[in-house]
CSV table of C-alpha atoms in Angstrom, one decimal:
chain,number,residue,atom,x,y,z
A,276,VAL,CA,-7.3,-30.1,-9.6
A,277,VAL,CA,-5.8,-26.4,-7.8
A,278,GLY,CA,-7.9,-23.0,-8.0
A,279,ARG,CA,-6.2,-19.8,-8.5
A,280,ALA,CA,-3.7,-18.8,-5.8
A,281,GLY,CA,-6.3,-17.8,-2.9
A,282,VAL,CA,-9.5,-18.7,-1.4
A,283,GLY,CA,-11.8,-18.4,-4.8
A,284,VAL,CA,-12.6,-21.3,-6.9
A,285,ASP,CA,-15.3,-19.9,-8.6
A,286,ASN,CA,-13.4,-20.3,-12.1
A,287,ILE,CA,-13.6,-24.5,-11.5
A,288,ASP,CA,-16.7,-26.6,-12.2
A,289,LEU,CA,-17.2,-28.1,-8.5
A,290,ALA,CA,-20.1,-30.1,-9.6
A,291,ALA,CA,-18.2,-31.4,-12.5
A,292,ALA,CA,-15.1,-32.2,-10.5
A,293,GLN,CA,-17.3,-34.0,-7.8
A,294,SER,CA,-19.4,-36.0,-10.3
A,295,GLY,CA,-15.9,-37.1,-11.8
A,296,SER,CA,-14.5,-38.1,-8.4
A,297,VAL,CA,-11.7,-35.4,-8.8
A,298,THR,CA,-10.5,-33.8,-5.8
A,299,VAL,CA,-10.1,-29.7,-5.6
A,300,VAL,CA,-8.4,-28.2,-2.8
A,301,ASN,CA,-7.1,-24.4,-2.7
A,302,SER,CA,-4.6,-22.5,-0.4
A,303,PRO,CA,-6.8,-20.0,1.3
A,304,THR,CA,-4.1,-18.5,3.4
A,305,ALA,CA,-1.2,-18.2,1.2
A,306,THR,CA,-1.9,-14.9,-0.3
A,307,THR,CA,-3.4,-13.2,2.6
A,308,ILE,CA,-0.7,-10.7,3.2
A,309,ALA,CA,-0.2,-10.1,-0.4
A,310,VAL,CA,-3.7,-9.2,-1.0
A,311,ALA,CA,-4.1,-7.0,2.1
A,312,GLU,CA,-1.1,-5.0,1.3
A,313,GLN,CA,-2.7,-4.6,-2.5
A,314,THR,CA,-5.9,-3.6,-0.7
A,315,LEU,CA,-3.9,-0.6,1.2
A,316,ALA,CA,-1.7,0.2,-1.8
A,317,MET,CA,-5.0,0.6,-3.9
A,318,MET,CA,-6.7,2.9,-0.9
A,319,LEU,CA,-3.8,5.0,-0.9
A,320,GLY,CA,-3.5,5.6,-4.4
A,321,LEU,CA,-7.0,6.3,-4.9
A,322,ILE,CA,-7.2,8.9,-2.1
A,323,ARG,CA,-4.1,10.4,-3.1
A,324,HIS,CA,-4.5,10.5,-6.8
A,325,LEU,CA,-1.1,8.7,-7.3
A,326,PRO,CA,-1.7,7.3,-10.7
A,327,ARG,CA,-3.0,10.6,-12.2
A,328,ALA,CA,-0.1,12.4,-10.6
A,329,ASP,CA,2.4,9.9,-12.2
A,330,HIS,CA,1.0,10.6,-15.5
A,331,ALA,CA,1.1,14.0,-15.3
A,332,MET,CA,4.6,13.9,-14.4
A,333,LYS,CA,5.8,11.5,-17.1
A,334,SER,CA,3.9,14.0,-19.6
A,335,GLY,CA,5.8,16.9,-18.3
A,336,ARG,CA,3.3,18.6,-16.3
A,337,TRP,CA,3.2,19.6,-12.6
A,338,GLU,CA,-0.2,19.6,-11.2
A,339,LYS,CA,0.3,19.7,-7.7
A,340,LYS,CA,-2.6,22.4,-7.0
A,341,ALA,CA,-5.1,20.2,-8.9
A,342,LEU,CA,-4.4,17.0,-6.8
A,343,VAL,CA,-5.5,17.8,-3.6
A,344,GLY,CA,-6.1,14.2,-1.7
A,345,THR,CA,-7.7,13.2,1.5
A,346,GLU,CA,-6.1,11.3,4.6
A,347,LEU,CA,-6.9,7.8,5.9
A,348,ALA,CA,-6.8,9.0,9.4
A,349,GLY,CA,-10.1,9.5,11.0
A,350,LYS,CA,-11.9,8.0,8.1
A,351,VAL,CA,-14.6,5.2,8.4
A,352,LEU,CA,-13.6,2.0,6.5
A,353,GLY,CA,-16.5,-0.5,5.9
A,354,VAL,CA,-15.2,-4.1,5.4
A,355,ILE,CA,-17.6,-6.4,4.1
A,356,GLY,CA,-16.0,-9.8,4.5
A,357,LEU,CA,-14.1,-10.2,7.8
A,358,GLY,CA,-12.3,-13.5,6.8
A,359,ASN,CA,-8.5,-14.0,6.7
A,360,ILE,CA,-8.1,-11.1,4.1
A,361,GLY,CA,-10.6,-8.8,5.6
A,362,ALA,CA,-9.2,-9.0,9.0
A,363,ALA,CA,-5.5,-8.6,7.7
A,364,VAL,CA,-6.9,-5.3,6.1
A,365,ALA,CA,-8.9,-4.1,9.2
A,366,GLN,CA,-5.5,-4.3,11.2
A,367,ARG,CA,-3.4,-2.4,8.7
A,368,ALA,CA,-6.4,0.3,8.3
A,369,ALA,CA,-6.2,0.5,12.0
A,370,ALA,CA,-2.8,1.4,12.0
A,371,PHE,CA,-3.5,4.5,9.8
A,372,GLY,CA,-6.0,5.7,12.2
A,373,MET,CA,-9.1,4.5,10.6
A,374,GLN,CA,-12.3,3.5,12.5
A,375,ILE,CA,-13.2,0.0,11.0
A,376,ILE,CA,-16.9,-1.4,10.9
A,377,ALA,CA,-17.5,-4.7,9.4
A,378,PHE,CA,-20.2,-6.9,8.2
A,379,ASP,CA,-19.7,-10.8,7.7
A,380,PRO,CA,-22.7,-13.1,8.7
A,381,PHE,CA,-20.2,-16.1,9.2
A,382,PHE,CA,-19.0,-14.5,12.5
A,383,SER,CA,-20.9,-13.4,15.7
A,384,GLY,CA,-20.7,-9.7,17.0
A,385,ASP,CA,-18.2,-10.9,19.4
A,386,GLU,CA,-16.1,-12.5,16.9
A,387,ILE,CA,-15.9,-9.4,14.6
A,388,ARG,CA,-15.0,-7.1,17.8
A,389,GLN,CA,-12.0,-9.8,18.4
A,390,ARG,CA,-10.9,-9.1,14.3
A,391,GLY,CA,-10.9,-5.4,15.4
A,392,ALA,CA,-14.0,-4.2,13.9
A,393,GLU,CA,-17.2,-2.9,15.0
A,394,PRO,CA,-20.2,-5.3,14.0
A,395,VAL,CA,-23.1,-3.6,11.8
A,396,GLU,CA,-25.2,-4.6,9.0
A,397,LEU,CA,-24.6,-3.7,5.4
A,398,PRO,CA,-27.1,-0.7,5.3
A,399,GLU,CA,-24.9,0.8,8.1
A,400,ILE,CA,-21.9,0.2,6.3
A,401,TYR,CA,-23.2,1.9,3.1
A,402,ALA,CA,-24.5,4.8,5.3
A,403,ARG,CA,-21.4,5.6,7.5
A,404,ALA,CA,-18.2,4.3,5.4
A,405,ASP,CA,-15.9,6.8,3.7
A,406,LEU,CA,-14.3,3.9,2.1
A,407,ILE,CA,-15.7,0.5,1.4
A,408,THR,CA,-13.6,-2.6,0.8
A,409,LEU,CA,-14.8,-5.9,-0.4
A,410,HIS,CA,-13.6,-9.5,0.8
A,411,VAL,CA,-16.1,-12.0,-0.2
A,412,PRO,CA,-16.2,-14.9,-2.5
A,413,LEU,CA,-18.2,-14.8,-5.7
A,414,THR,CA,-21.4,-17.0,-4.9
A,415,PRO,CA,-24.9,-16.6,-6.2
A,416,LYS,CA,-25.4,-14.6,-3.0
A,417,THR,CA,-22.7,-12.3,-3.4
A,418,ARG,CA,-23.0,-11.6,-7.2
A,419,ASN,CA,-23.9,-7.8,-7.9
A,420,LEU,CA,-23.9,-7.6,-4.1
A,421,ILE,CA,-23.0,-4.0,-4.6
A,422,GLY,CA,-25.5,-2.8,-7.1
A,423,GLY,CA,-28.0,0.2,-7.7
A,424,GLN,CA,-29.7,-0.1,-4.5
A,425,ALA,CA,-26.5,-0.4,-2.4
A,426,PHE,CA,-25.0,2.6,-4.1
A,427,ALA,CA,-28.2,4.9,-3.6
A,428,GLN,CA,-27.8,4.1,0.2
A,429,MET,CA,-24.1,5.0,0.2
A,430,LYS,CA,-22.7,8.1,1.7
A,431,ARG,CA,-22.5,10.5,-1.0
A,432,GLY,CA,-18.8,10.9,-1.9
A,433,GLY,CA,-17.6,7.7,-0.4
A,434,ARG,CA,-15.0,5.4,-2.3
A,435,LEU,CA,-15.1,1.8,-3.1
A,436,GLU,CA,-12.3,-0.8,-3.4
A,437,CYS,CA,-12.2,-4.3,-4.6
A,438,THR,CA,-9.5,-6.9,-4.4
A,439,ALA,CA,-12.1,-9.9,-4.1
A,440,ARG,CA,-13.7,-11.2,-7.1
A,441,GLY,CA,-15.0,-9.5,-10.2
A,442,GLY,CA,-19.0,-9.8,-10.3
A,443,VAL,CA,-19.4,-8.9,-6.6
A,444,ILE,CA,-19.9,-5.2,-8.1
A,445,ASP,CA,-22.4,-4.5,-10.9
A,446,GLU,CA,-19.8,-2.7,-12.8
A,447,THR,CA,-22.6,-0.8,-14.9
A,448,ALA,CA,-24.2,0.5,-11.7
A,449,LEU,CA,-20.8,1.5,-10.3
A,450,LEU,CA,-20.3,3.6,-13.4
A,451,SER,CA,-23.5,5.4,-13.2
A,452,ALA,CA,-23.0,6.1,-9.6
A,453,LEU,CA,-19.5,7.7,-10.6
A,454,GLU,CA,-20.7,9.7,-13.2
A,455,ALA,CA,-23.7,11.0,-10.8
A,456,GLY,CA,-21.0,12.0,-8.0
A,457,GLN,CA,-22.6,9.4,-5.5
A,458,VAL,CA,-19.4,7.6,-5.7
A,459,ALA,CA,-16.1,9.7,-5.5
A,460,GLY,CA,-13.9,7.1,-6.8
A,461,ALA,CA,-13.2,3.1,-7.0
A,462,ALA,CA,-10.2,1.0,-7.0
A,463,LEU,CA,-10.6,-2.2,-8.7
A,464,ASP,CA,-8.2,-5.0,-8.7
A,465,VAL,CA,-10.9,-7.6,-10.2
A,466,PHE,CA,-13.6,-7.4,-13.1
A,467,ALA,CA,-16.5,-9.3,-14.0
A,468,GLU,CA,-14.7,-10.2,-17.1
A,469,GLU,CA,-11.1,-10.6,-17.4
A,470,PRO,CA,-9.3,-9.1,-19.1
A,471,PRO,CA,-12.1,-6.4,-19.2
A,472,GLY,CA,-10.5,-4.5,-22.1
A,473,LEU,CA,-10.7,-0.8,-22.2
A,474,THR,CA,-14.4,-0.1,-20.8
A,475,ALA,CA,-15.8,3.0,-19.8
A,476,LEU,CA,-15.4,2.1,-16.3
A,477,VAL,CA,-11.6,1.1,-16.6
A,478,ALA,CA,-11.0,4.5,-18.6
A,479,HIS,CA,-13.0,6.7,-16.0
A,480,PRO,CA,-10.7,9.2,-14.3
A,481,GLN,CA,-12.0,8.3,-10.8
A,482,VAL,CA,-11.1,4.8,-11.4
A,483,ILE,CA,-7.8,2.9,-10.4
A,484,ALA,CA,-7.7,-0.4,-12.4
A,485,ALA,CA,-5.2,-3.2,-11.9
A,486,PRO,CA,-5.0,-6.5,-13.8
A,487,HIS,CA,-6.0,-8.8,-10.7
A,488,LEU,CA,-2.8,-8.1,-9.0
A,489,GLY,CA,-3.6,-9.1,-5.5
A,490,ALA,CA,-1.7,-12.5,-5.2
A,491,GLN,CA,0.9,-11.4,-7.5
A,492,THR,CA,4.1,-11.4,-5.3
A,493,ALA,CA,6.8,-13.6,-5.2
A,494,GLU,CA,6.5,-14.5,-1.5
A,495,ALA,CA,2.6,-15.2,-1.8
A,496,GLN,CA,3.2,-17.5,-5.2
A,497,ILE,CA,5.9,-19.5,-3.3
A,498,ARG,CA,3.7,-20.1,-0.2
A,499,ALA,CA,0.7,-21.1,-2.7
A,500,ALA,CA,3.0,-23.6,-4.3
A,501,VAL,CA,4.4,-25.1,-1.1
A,502,ASP,CA,0.9,-25.4,0.3
A,503,ILE,CA,-0.6,-26.8,-2.8
A,504,ALA,CA,2.4,-29.3,-3.4
A,505,GLY,CA,1.9,-30.5,0.3
A,506,GLU,CA,-1.7,-31.2,-0.6
A,507,VAL,CA,-1.1,-33.0,-3.7
A,508,LEU,CA,1.6,-35.3,-1.7
A,509,ALA,CA,-1.4,-36.0,0.8
A,510,ALA,CA,-3.9,-36.7,-1.6
A,511,LEU,CA,-1.4,-39.2,-3.2
A,512,LYS,CA,-0.8,-40.7,0.2
A,513,ASP,CA,-4.5,-41.0,1.0
A,514,GLU,CA,-3.9,-38.6,4.0
A,515,PRO,CA,-6.3,-36.1,5.3
A,516,LEU,CA,-6.6,-32.9,3.2
A,517,ARG,CA,-6.3,-29.5,5.0
A,518,TRP,CA,-8.4,-27.6,2.3
A,519,LYS,CA,-10.2,-30.0,0.5
A,520,ILE,CA,-13.4,-28.4,-1.3
A,521,VAL,CA,-14.8,-31.3,-3.0
């Protein structure tokens, strides 16, 4: 049994698989580049109002003066989760001249520095970051990690981006933060319920919404297929598995 391409296996009943002696593997590195690039694409689209600009042009309107954006250069990026994808995002964001701060409870301060970020705790990310990006799995501990309390601590006018898993952000709290101006914008590739339908959050003018496109590149899908085929062959031969979950 194979999870969706990527590190997440939250869509699989692991307890049932284990009780039924079913082996579950994933391919945690196959989509790293694809998701990291999607993250940067959504950041840029968010701060430069690209979806609104495109929609206006296709509607015959030239709204140059109304769409003043901001630059990534010089801004503070808060990365929550500095694993393979988070580290790849940090590396690419640094190339834009961003200052990277990060929180990850699974890495020491030195390890976070080696991955190109300044280690901080979550409250400091909320207080300092101009843009926050999430790269954590959906677990009982991370469900609604970014909720009302977190939004209240955030730097006013900051932006939020998520290409990780739906459910990590409390979507009701995010909508309230957007409407209050606490959060200036959000770029969301994942949702608590997929597809979410045309919700108030999806329709919000300060939100870029995408249908879980992070892993949707030809290259990533080929890598995932090759990785999983190798795992299946190894399992059939009773050989060690690289990415066994249960």
